[in-house]
Structures are given as C-alpha cells and as structure tokens.
Amino acid sequence: MCVKPKPFSYSCPSCDWKKTVFPKSDVLLPGEHYACCPKCGSKSLDLETLKGVTKLGLGLLQKLFT
Ligand SMILES: [Zn+2]
C-alpha cells in the first residue's frame, strides 16, 4: 500500500520565514526537510500540513514556487 505524501509547510515563530514543501516521495530530500530555521537558526519550527488544497491549487502554488 502506497501513501502519497502530502505537502506541508514549515514556519518559524521567531522570524517570518516560511517554506512549503511538496514531497515527491515519502523520503525527504535535502531542501525538503529543515531541522532549524535557515534564516534565524531557531529550532522550534512549526510544521503544518496543507488542508483543503486542491490539485489545481497545488499546481498554482508550484508555479509560484518555481
Ligand atoms: Zn526563523
């Protein structure tokens, strides 16, 4: 059984850094995982999954991020 990875976004409560990740597989690649904020170094990142994002919405988001 294959579970499709869901997009999620990191956000830093200490600064305004935010990053949305669209995993291509269930193995996170470099650039898809952050243990700490690359901007201020805070290790208390919030991790949110994107809820209610349609495929069309995802396509638009991916255009914005590339
Ligand atoms: Zn930060």
mmCIF file of C-alpha atoms and ligand atoms in Angstrom:
data_model
loop_
_atom_site.group_PDB
_atom_site.id
_atom_site.type_symbol
_atom_site.label_atom_id
_atom_site.label_comp_id
_atom_site.label_asym_id
_atom_site.label_seq_id
_atom_site.Cartn_x
_atom_site.Cartn_y
_atom_site.Cartn_z
ATOM 1 C CA MET A 1 0.000 0.000 0.000
ATOM 2 C CA CYS A 2 1.346 3.330 -1.047
ATOM 3 C CA VAL A 3 0.620 6.505 0.852
ATOM 4 C CA LYS A 4 1.010 9.655 -1.151
ATOM 5 C CA PRO A 5 2.981 12.242 0.763
ATOM 6 C CA LYS A 6 1.113 15.414 1.493
ATOM 7 C CA PRO A 7 2.558 18.870 1.067
ATOM 8 C CA PHE A 8 3.395 20.649 4.259
ATOM 9 C CA SER A 9 4.882 23.922 5.273
ATOM 10 C CA TYR A 10 7.414 24.991 7.809
ATOM 11 C CA SER A 11 7.039 28.287 9.544
ATOM 12 C CA CYS A 12 9.319 29.957 12.022
ATOM 13 C CA PRO A 13 7.701 31.644 15.028
ATOM 14 C CA SER A 14 10.844 33.709 15.653
ATOM 15 C CA CYS A 15 11.010 35.364 12.253
ATOM 16 C CA ASP A 16 8.776 35.432 9.206
ATOM 17 C CA TRP A 17 10.495 32.566 7.390
ATOM 18 C CA LYS A 18 8.159 30.106 5.771
ATOM 19 C CA LYS A 19 8.710 27.236 3.396
ATOM 20 C CA THR A 20 6.208 24.975 1.715
ATOM 21 C CA VAL A 21 7.436 21.552 0.663
ATOM 22 C CA PHE A 22 5.906 19.229 -1.910
ATOM 23 C CA PRO A 23 7.491 15.828 -1.243
ATOM 24 C CA LYS A 24 7.954 13.687 -4.345
ATOM 25 C CA SER A 25 8.163 10.532 -2.274
ATOM 26 C CA ASP A 26 7.920 9.526 1.358
ATOM 27 C CA VAL A 27 11.670 10.021 1.611
ATOM 28 C CA LEU A 28 12.503 13.656 2.168
ATOM 29 C CA LEU A 29 15.274 15.050 0.020
ATOM 30 C CA PRO A 30 17.708 17.762 1.044
ATOM 31 C CA GLY A 31 15.806 21.018 0.772
ATOM 32 C CA GLU A 32 12.588 19.309 1.854
ATOM 33 C CA HIS A 33 13.499 18.922 5.480
ATOM 34 C CA TYR A 34 14.536 21.579 7.941
ATOM 35 C CA ALA A 35 15.640 20.846 11.476
ATOM 36 C CA CYS A 36 16.038 24.527 12.189
ATOM 37 C CA CYS A 37 15.254 27.858 10.601
ATOM 38 C CA PRO A 38 17.811 28.714 7.876
ATOM 39 C CA LYS A 39 17.161 32.392 8.497
ATOM 40 C CA CYS A 40 17.492 32.821 12.263
ATOM 41 C CA GLY A 41 18.535 29.341 13.410
ATOM 42 C CA SER A 42 15.518 28.765 15.633
ATOM 43 C CA LYS A 43 14.868 25.086 16.272
ATOM 44 C CA SER A 44 11.221 25.497 17.185
ATOM 45 C CA LEU A 45 9.777 25.403 13.700
ATOM 46 C CA ASP A 46 6.079 24.875 13.235
ATOM 47 C CA LEU A 47 5.079 22.192 10.785
ATOM 48 C CA GLU A 48 1.745 22.462 9.081
ATOM 49 C CA THR A 49 0.106 20.221 6.572
ATOM 50 C CA LEU A 50 -1.873 21.960 3.901
ATOM 51 C CA LYS A 51 -5.509 21.137 4.297
ATOM 52 C CA GLY A 52 -8.097 21.576 1.627
ATOM 53 C CA VAL A 53 -5.599 22.289 -1.103
ATOM 54 C CA THR A 54 -6.951 21.069 -4.404
ATOM 55 C CA LYS A 55 -4.865 19.712 -7.233
ATOM 56 C CA LEU A 56 -5.492 22.902 -9.147
ATOM 57 C CA GLY A 57 -4.415 24.918 -6.129
ATOM 58 C CA LEU A 58 -1.273 22.828 -5.824
ATOM 59 C CA GLY A 59 -0.419 23.442 -9.461
ATOM 60 C CA LEU A 60 -0.744 27.162 -8.933
ATOM 61 C CA LEU A 61 1.346 27.005 -5.778
ATOM 62 C CA GLN A 62 4.061 25.039 -7.523
ATOM 63 C CA LYS A 63 4.155 27.658 -10.264
ATOM 64 C CA LEU A 64 4.630 30.313 -7.632
ATOM 65 C CA PHE A 65 7.468 28.390 -6.011
ATOM 66 C CA THR A 66 9.411 27.590 -9.162
HETATM 67 ZN ZN ZN B 1 13.497 31.983 11.903
#
